[in-house]
Short mmCIF file of C-alpha atoms and ligand atoms in Angstrom, two decimals:
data_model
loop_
_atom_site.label_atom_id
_atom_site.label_comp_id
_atom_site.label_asym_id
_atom_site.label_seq_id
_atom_site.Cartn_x
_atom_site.Cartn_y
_atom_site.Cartn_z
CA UNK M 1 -49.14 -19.26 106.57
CA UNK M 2 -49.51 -17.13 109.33
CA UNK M 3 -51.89 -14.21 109.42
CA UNK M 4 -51.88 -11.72 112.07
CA UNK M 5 -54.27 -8.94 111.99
CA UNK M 6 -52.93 -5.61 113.38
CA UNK M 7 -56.43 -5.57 115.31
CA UNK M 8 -55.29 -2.07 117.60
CA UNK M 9 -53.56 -0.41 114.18
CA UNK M 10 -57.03 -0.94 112.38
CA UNK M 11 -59.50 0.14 115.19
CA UNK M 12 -57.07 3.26 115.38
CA UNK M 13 -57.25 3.92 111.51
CA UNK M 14 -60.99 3.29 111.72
CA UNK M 15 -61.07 6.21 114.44
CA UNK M 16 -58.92 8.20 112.60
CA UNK M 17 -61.58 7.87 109.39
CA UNK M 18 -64.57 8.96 111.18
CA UNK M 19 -62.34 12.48 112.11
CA UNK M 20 -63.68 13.45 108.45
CA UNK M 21 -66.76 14.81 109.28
CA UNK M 22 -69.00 16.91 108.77
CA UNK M 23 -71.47 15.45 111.26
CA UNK M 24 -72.19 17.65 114.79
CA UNK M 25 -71.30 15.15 117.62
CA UNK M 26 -73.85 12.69 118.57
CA UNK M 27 -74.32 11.83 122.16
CA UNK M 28 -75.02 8.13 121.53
CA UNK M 29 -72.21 7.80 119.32
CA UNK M 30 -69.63 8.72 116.71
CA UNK M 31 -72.08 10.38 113.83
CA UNK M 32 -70.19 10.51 110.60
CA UNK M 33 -71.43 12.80 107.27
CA UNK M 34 -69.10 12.12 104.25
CA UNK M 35 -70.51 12.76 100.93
CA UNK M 36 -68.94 12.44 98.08
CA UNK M 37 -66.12 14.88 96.67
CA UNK M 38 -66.48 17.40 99.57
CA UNK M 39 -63.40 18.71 101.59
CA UNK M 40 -63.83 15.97 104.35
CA UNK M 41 -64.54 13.31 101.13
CA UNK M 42 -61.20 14.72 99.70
CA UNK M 43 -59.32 14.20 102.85
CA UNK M 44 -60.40 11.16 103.32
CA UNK M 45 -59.44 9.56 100.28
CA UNK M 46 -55.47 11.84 100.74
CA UNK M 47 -55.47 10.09 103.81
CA UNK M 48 -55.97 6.33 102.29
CA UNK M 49 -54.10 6.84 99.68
CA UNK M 50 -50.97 8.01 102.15
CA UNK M 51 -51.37 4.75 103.76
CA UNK M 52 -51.38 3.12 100.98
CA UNK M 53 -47.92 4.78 99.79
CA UNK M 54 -46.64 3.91 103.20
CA UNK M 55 -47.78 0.09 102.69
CA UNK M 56 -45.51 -0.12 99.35
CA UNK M 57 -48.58 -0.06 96.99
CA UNK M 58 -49.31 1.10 93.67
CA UNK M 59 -51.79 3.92 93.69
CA UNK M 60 -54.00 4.48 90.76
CA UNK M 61 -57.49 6.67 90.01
CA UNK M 62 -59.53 6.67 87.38
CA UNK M 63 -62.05 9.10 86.30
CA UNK M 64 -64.95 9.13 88.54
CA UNK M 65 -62.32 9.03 91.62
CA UNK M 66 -62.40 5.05 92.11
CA UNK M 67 -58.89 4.26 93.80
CA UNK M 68 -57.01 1.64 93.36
CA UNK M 69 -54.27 -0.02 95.80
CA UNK M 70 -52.50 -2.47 94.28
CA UNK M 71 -49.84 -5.12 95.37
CA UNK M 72 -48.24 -6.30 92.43
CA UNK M 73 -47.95 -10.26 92.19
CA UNK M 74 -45.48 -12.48 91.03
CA UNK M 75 -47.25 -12.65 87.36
CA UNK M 76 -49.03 -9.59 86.73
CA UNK M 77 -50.34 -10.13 83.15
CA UNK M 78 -52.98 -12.52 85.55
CA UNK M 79 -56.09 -10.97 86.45
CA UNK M 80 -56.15 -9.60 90.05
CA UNK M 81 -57.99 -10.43 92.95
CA UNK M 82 -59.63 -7.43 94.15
CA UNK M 83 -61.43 -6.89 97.56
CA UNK M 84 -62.99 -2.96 98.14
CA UNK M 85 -65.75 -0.64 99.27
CA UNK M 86 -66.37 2.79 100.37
CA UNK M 87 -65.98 5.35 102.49
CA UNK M 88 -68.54 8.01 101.84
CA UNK M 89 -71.21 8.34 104.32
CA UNK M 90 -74.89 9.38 104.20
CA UNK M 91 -76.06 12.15 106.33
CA UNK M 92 -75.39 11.33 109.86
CA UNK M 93 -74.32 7.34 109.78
CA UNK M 94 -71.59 5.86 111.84
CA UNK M 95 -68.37 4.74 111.26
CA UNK M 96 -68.37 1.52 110.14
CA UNK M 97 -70.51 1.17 107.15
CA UNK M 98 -68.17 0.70 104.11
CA UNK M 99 -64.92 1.32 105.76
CA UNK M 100 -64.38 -1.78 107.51
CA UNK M 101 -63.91 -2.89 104.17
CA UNK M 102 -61.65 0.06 102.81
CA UNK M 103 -59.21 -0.35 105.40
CA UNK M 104 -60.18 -3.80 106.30
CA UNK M 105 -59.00 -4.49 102.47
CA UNK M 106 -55.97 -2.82 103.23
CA UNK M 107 -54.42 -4.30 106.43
CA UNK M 108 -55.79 -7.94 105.17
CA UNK M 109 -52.96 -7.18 102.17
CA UNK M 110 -50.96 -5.25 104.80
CA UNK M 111 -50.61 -8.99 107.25
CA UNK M 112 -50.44 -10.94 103.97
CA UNK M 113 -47.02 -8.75 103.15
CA UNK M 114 -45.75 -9.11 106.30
CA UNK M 115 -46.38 -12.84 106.41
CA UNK M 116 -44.18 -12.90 103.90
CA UNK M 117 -46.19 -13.91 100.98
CA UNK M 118 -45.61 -13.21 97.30
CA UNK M 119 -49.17 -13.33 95.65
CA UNK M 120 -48.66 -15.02 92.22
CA UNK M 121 -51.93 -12.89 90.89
CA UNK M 122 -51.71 -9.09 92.11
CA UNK M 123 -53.88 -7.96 94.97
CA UNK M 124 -56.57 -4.74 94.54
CA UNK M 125 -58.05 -2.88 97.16
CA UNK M 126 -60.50 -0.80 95.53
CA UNK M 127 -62.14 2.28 97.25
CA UNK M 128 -65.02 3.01 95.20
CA UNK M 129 -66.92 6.11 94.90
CA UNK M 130 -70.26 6.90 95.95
CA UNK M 131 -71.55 3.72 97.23
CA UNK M 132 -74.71 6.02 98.92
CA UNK M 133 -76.90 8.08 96.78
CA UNK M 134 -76.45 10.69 99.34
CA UNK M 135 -75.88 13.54 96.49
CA UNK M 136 -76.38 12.50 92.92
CA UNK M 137 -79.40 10.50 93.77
CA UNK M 138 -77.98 7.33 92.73
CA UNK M 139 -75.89 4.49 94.96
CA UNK M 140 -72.78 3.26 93.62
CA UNK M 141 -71.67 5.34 91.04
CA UNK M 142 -68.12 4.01 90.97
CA UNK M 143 -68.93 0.89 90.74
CA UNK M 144 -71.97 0.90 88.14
CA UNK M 145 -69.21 3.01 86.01
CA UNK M 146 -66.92 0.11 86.11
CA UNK M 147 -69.33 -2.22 85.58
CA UNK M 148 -71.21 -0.57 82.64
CA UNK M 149 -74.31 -0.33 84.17
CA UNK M 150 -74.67 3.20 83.91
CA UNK M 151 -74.31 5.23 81.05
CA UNK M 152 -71.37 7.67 81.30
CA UNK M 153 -73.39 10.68 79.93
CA UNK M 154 -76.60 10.22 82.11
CA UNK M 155 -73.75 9.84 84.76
CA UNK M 156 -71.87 13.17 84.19
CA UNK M 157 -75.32 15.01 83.88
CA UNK M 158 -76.43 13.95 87.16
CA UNK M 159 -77.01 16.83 89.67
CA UNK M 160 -76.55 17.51 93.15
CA UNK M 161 -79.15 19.93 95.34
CA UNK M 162 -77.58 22.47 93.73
CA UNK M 163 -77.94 22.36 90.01
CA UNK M 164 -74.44 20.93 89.70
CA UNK M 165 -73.54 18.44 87.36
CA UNK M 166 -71.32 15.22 88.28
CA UNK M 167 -68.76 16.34 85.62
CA UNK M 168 -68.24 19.90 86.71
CA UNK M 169 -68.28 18.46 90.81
CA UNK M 170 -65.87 15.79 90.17
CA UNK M 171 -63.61 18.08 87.82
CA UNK M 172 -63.53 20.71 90.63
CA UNK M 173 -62.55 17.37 92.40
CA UNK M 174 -59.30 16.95 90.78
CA UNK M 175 -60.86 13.97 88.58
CA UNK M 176 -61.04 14.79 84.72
CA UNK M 177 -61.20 12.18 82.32
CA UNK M 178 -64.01 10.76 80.61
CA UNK M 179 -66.20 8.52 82.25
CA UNK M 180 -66.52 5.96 79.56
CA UNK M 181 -62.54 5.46 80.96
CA UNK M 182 -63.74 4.03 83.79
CA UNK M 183 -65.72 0.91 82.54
CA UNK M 184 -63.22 -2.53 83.65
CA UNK M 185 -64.11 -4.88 80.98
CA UNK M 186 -65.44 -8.56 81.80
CA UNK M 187 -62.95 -10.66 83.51
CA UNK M 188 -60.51 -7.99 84.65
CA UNK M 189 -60.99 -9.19 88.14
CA UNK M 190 -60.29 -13.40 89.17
CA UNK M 191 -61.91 -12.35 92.22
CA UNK M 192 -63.98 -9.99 93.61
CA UNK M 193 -64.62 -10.77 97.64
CA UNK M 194 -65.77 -7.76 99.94
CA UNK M 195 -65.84 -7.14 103.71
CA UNK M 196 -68.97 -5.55 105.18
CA UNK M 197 -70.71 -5.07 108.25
CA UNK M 198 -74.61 -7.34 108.14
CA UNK M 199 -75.99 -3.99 109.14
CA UNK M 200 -78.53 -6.54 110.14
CA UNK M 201 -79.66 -8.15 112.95
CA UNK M 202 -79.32 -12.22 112.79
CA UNK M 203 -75.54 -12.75 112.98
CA UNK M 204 -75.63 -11.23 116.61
CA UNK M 205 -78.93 -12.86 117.08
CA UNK M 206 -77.43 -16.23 116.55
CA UNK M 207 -74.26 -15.59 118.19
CA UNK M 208 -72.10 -15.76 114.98
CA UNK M 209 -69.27 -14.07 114.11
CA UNK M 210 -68.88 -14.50 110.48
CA UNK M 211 -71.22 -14.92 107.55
CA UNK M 212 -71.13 -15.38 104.10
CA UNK M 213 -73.03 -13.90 101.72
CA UNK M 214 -74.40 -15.88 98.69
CA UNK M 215 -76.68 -13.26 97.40
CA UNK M 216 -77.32 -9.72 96.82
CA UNK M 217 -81.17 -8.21 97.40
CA UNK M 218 -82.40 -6.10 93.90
CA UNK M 219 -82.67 -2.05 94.93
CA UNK M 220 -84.64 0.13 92.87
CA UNK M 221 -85.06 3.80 92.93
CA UNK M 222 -87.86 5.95 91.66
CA UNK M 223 -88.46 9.83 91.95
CA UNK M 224 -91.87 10.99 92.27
CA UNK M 225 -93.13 14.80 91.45
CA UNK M 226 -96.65 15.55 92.42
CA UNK M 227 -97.77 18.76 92.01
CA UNK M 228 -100.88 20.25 93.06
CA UNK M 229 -102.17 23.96 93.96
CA UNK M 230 -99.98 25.98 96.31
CA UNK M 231 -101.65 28.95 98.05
CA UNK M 232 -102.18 31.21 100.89
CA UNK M 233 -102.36 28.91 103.95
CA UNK M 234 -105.07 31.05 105.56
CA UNK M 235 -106.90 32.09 102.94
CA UNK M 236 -107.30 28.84 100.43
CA UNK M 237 -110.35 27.57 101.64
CA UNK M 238 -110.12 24.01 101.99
CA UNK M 239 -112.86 22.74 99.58
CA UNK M 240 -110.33 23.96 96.68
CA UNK M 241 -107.44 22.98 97.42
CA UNK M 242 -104.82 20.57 95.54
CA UNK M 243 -102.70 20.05 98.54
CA UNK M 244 -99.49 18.41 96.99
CA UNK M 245 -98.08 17.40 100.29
CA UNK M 246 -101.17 15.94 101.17
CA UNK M 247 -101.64 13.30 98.08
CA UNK M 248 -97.95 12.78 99.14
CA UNK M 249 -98.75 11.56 102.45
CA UNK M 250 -101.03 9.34 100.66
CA UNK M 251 -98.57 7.96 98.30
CA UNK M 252 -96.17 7.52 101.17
CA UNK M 253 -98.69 5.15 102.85
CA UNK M 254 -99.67 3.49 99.62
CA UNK M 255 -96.53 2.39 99.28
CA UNK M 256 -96.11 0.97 102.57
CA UNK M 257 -99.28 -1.02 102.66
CA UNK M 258 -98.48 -2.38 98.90
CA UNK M 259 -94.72 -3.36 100.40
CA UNK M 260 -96.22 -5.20 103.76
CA UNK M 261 -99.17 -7.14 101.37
CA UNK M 262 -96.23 -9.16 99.20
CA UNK M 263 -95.95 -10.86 102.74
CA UNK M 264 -92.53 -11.38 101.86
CA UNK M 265 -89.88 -10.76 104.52
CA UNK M 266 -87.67 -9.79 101.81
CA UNK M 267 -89.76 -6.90 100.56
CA UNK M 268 -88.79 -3.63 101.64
CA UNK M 269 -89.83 -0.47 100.58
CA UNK M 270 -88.64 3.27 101.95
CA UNK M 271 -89.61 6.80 100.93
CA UNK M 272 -86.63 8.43 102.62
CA UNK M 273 -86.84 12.18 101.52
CA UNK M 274 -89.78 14.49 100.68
CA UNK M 275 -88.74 18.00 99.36
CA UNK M 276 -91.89 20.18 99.85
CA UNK M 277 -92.23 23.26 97.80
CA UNK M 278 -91.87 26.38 98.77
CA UNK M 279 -91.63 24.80 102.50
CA UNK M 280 -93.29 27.66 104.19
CA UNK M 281 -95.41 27.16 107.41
CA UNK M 282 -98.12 29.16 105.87
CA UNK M 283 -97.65 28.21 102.50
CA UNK M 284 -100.06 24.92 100.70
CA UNK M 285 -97.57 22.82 99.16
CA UNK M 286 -97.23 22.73 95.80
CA UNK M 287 -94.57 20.51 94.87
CA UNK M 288 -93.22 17.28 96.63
CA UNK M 289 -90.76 15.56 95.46
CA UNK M 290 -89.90 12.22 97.13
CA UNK M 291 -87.75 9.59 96.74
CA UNK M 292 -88.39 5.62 97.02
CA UNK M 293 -86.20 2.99 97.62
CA UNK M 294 -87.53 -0.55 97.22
CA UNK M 295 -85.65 -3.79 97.19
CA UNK M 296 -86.35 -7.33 96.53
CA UNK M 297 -84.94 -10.46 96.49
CA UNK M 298 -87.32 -11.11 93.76
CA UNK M 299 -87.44 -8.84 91.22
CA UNK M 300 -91.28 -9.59 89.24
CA UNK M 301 -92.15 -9.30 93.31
CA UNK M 302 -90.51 -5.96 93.53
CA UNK M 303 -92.36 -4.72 90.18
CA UNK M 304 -95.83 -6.34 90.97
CA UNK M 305 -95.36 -3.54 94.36
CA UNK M 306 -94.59 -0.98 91.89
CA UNK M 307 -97.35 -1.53 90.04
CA UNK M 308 -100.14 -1.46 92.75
CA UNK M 309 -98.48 2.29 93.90
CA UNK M 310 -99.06 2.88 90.27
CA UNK M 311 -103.19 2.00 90.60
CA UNK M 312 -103.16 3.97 93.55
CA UNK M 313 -101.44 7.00 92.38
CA UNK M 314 -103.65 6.56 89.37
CA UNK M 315 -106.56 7.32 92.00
CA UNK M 316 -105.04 9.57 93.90
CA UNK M 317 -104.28 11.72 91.14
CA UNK M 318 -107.91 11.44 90.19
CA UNK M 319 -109.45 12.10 93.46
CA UNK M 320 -107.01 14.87 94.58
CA UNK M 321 -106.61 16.66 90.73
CA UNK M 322 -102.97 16.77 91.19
CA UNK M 323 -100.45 15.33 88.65
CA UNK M 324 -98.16 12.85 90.01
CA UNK M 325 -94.66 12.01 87.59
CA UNK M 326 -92.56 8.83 88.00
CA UNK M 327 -89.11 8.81 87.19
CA UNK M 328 -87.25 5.50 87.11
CA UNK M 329 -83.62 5.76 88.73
CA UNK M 330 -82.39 2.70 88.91
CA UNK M 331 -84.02 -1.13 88.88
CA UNK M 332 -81.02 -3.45 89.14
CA UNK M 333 -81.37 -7.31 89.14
CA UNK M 334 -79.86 -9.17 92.07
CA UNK M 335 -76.45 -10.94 92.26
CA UNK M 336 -75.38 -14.19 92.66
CA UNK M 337 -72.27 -14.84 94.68
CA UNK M 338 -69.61 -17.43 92.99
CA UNK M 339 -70.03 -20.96 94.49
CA UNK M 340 -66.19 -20.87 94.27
CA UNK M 341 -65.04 -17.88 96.09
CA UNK M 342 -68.64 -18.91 98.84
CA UNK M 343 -66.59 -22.52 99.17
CA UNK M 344 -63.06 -21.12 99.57
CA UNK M 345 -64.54 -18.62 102.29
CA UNK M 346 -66.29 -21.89 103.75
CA UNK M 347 -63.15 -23.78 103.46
CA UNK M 348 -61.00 -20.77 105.38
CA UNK M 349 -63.65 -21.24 108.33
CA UNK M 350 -63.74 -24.62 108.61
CA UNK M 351 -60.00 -25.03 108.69
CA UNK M 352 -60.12 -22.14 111.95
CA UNK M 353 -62.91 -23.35 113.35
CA UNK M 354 -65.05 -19.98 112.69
CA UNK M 355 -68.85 -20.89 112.71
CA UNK M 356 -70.28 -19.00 110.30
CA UNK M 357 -73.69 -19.12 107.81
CA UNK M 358 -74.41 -18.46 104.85
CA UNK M 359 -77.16 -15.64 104.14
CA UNK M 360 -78.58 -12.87 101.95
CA UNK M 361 -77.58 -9.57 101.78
CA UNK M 362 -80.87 -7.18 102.16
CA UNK M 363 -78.15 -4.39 101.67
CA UNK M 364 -76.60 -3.32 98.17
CA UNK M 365 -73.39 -2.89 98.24
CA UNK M 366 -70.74 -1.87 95.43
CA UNK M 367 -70.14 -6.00 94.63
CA UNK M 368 -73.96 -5.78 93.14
CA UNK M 369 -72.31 -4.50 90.37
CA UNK M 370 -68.21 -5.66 90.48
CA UNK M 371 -70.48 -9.05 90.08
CA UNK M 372 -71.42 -7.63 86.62
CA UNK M 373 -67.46 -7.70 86.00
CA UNK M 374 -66.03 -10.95 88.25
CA UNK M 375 -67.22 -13.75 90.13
CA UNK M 376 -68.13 -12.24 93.81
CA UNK M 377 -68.77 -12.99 97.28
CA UNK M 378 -68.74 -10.74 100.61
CA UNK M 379 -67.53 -11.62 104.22
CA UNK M 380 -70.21 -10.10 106.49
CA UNK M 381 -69.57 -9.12 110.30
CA UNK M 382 -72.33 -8.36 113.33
CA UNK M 383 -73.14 -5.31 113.97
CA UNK M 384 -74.60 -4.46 117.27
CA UNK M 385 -78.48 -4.68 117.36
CA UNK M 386 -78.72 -4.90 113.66
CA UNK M 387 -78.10 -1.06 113.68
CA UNK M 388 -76.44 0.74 110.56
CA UNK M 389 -76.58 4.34 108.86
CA UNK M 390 -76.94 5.76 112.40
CA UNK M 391 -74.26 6.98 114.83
CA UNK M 392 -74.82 4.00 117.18
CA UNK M 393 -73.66 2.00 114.74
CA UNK M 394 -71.36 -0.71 115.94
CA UNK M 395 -68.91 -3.31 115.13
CA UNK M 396 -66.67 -5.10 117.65
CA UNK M 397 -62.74 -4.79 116.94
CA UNK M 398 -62.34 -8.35 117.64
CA UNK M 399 -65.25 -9.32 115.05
CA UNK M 400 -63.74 -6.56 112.75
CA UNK M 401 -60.10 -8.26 113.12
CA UNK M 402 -61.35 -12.09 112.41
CA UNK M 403 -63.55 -10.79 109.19
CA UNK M 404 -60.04 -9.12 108.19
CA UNK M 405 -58.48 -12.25 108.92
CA UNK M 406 -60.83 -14.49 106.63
CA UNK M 407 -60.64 -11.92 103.62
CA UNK M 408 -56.82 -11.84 103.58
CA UNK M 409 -56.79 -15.75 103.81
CA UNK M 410 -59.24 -15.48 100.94
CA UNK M 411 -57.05 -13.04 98.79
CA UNK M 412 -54.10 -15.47 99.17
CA UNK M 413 -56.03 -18.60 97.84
CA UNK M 414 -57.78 -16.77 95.53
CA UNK M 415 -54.14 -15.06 94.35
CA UNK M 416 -52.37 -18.22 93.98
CA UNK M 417 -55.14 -19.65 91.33
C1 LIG A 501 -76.33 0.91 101.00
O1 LIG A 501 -75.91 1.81 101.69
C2 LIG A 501 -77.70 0.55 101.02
O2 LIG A 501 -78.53 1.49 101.15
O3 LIG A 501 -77.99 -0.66 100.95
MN1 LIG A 502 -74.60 2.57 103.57
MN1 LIG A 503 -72.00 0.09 102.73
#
């Protein structure tokens, strides 16, 4: 069979994608802002699903907004073989993270159509929503739904910066419904296999354009409050003060230093926001919030960091009299691609000559939990310099076109089991 990738109809589609925006321009590239279920969100997912009317395919949405495209096969009583991602963005990113898989997914099922195949399974492209945390503080909402993982009333009382709840925002959204709807019991999928970029460095490094992932890092979130004594900046003399934003700073760096002592490559810990309270220059802080996000391949690894911050916060609290609350968000275990879908995947490359290598995905992505559901693997592409969730991001059409390629020779196999 004969797959040709629409390479120029892709890059275009890609383009046309990072037009919903809410981003300002970036000078060293094409800065994209999508959260979830905001106009440019909304438009986004019209958009995809007009293409996907245009391709011939079945369009269904459940209740958290996950969208399914699907290509009906031959015997569709058979599970499908799904492939999927997303196409929300955090707060200026590029244009590539997520939705080289969205529409990836689709022209891979797009070329398999027009090769003339009739998939015996049916086909699923699945555009899942809220792979980034970006607004209800938690990544991959859709696909934890679907998977179980999350329970659908912690879900639907999650809330955005302002005070709204999931199931008011995604009602405004046009998606009612409860979420317990949304849960995909175990087996529903054959085949799970998703297309990302490494949003790494070593495929470039090593001058490869494919690789194949056989496992998925463990994230973990936590939310810390630490709240101290807020006063007049001029006038709180320093001996008395219960700077909050100070025994922040502290935490910030205690976290860092327990990270970098697992010397483990694959440790990796980031406290990416810090809300300060009331955030006036002549104000003393007296509430921080801040968010961590730690990841392991090793999970016990990941908790033995946690639990040094907690010693030190312990102190800090102590030394500093201010309280300091820890909320868990999320701790997810890691997942395990399928040796069968990571040898059909080798199998596809060997046959075309496409050097590729096997590796781990420091990442999460939305298969984390689809693995919870279906055996899994992902296809990863370079990405220039290793660079993602900036504008510079950057994927090469040519690299985006032969990852395209392998998934849609993937889907057939996989559809004709
Ligand atoms: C996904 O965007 C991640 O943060 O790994
Ligand atoms: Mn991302
Ligand atoms: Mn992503």
């Amino acid at each position: 069979m004969q797959i040709r990738i629409d390479e120029d109809r892709l890059i275009n589609e890609l383009e046309t994608l990072a037009t919903f925006t809410d981003a300002e321009p970036a000078a060293n590239g094409t800065a994209v802002t999508r959260i979830v279920f905001t106009p440019h969100d909304l438009r986004a997912r019209a958009w995809l699903k007009s293409l996907a009317a245009e391709a011939g395919f079945a369009v269904r949405q459940d209740a958290v907004g996950n969208t399914f495209i699907r290509w009906v096969g031959t015997d569709p009583e058979l599970p499908a073989v799904a492939t999927g991602s997303h196409t929300d963005a955090i707060p200026h990113a590029g244009m590539y993270d997520g939705t080289v898989g969205v529409l990836g997914g689709l022209e891979a099922m797009r070329a398999l159509k027009r090769s003339g195949l009739q998939p015996r399974r049916s086909i699923e492209l699945v555009m899942l929503t809220s792979e980034e945390p970006t607004r209800f503080g938690i990544g991959c909402l859709g696909s934890r739904l679907i998977a179980g993982t999350l329970e659908p009333a912690r879900a639907d009382a999650l809330q955005d910066k302002e005070d709204s709840p999931l199931s008011s925002v995604r009602a405004a959204a046009g998606f009612s419904g409860t979420l317990e709807s949304v849960l995909l019991p175990h087996g529903y999928y054959h085949a799970w296999v998703e297309l990302h970029i490494e949003q790494g460095p070593l495929l470039e490094r090593e001058g490869l354009p494919l690789g194949i992932v056989t496992s998925i890092a463990a994230p973990a979130g936590y939310r810390f409050t630490i709240t101290g004594l807020g006063g007049h900046a001029g006038a709180l003399l320093m001996p008395d003060r219960k700077d909050a934003l100070c025994a922040a700073a502290e935490l910030i760096l205690a976290i860092e230093r327990h990270a970098l002592a697992t010397g483990a490559i694959d440790t990796v810990a980031t406290v990416g926001t810090c809300d300060v309270h009331p955030g006036a220059v002549n104000s003393v802080p007296s509430r921080v919030v801040l968010q961590l996000d730690i990841r392991d391949t090793d999970p016990h690894r990941r908790e033995g960091v946690m639990q040094a911050v907690r010693r030190d916060c312990d102190e800090i609290r102590k030394r500093r009299a201010v309280t300091i609350a820890e909320e868990l968000v999320n701790a997810d275990a890691p997942a395990q691609s399928s040796a069968h879908i990571v040898e059909t995947l080798e199998s596809i490359c060997n046959q075309d000559n496409i050097s590729y290598k096997k590796m781990v995905s420091r990442a999460y992505h939305d298969s984390l939990f689809m693995a919870q559901i279906a055996p899994i693997a992902m296809i990863f592409i370079p990405c220039h310099n290793g660079v993602s969730h900036r504008p510079d991001e950057y994927a090469a059409p040519a690299d985006i076109a032969l990852g395209t390629r392998v998934l849609a020779a993937a889907l057939a196999k996989l559809a004709s089991e």
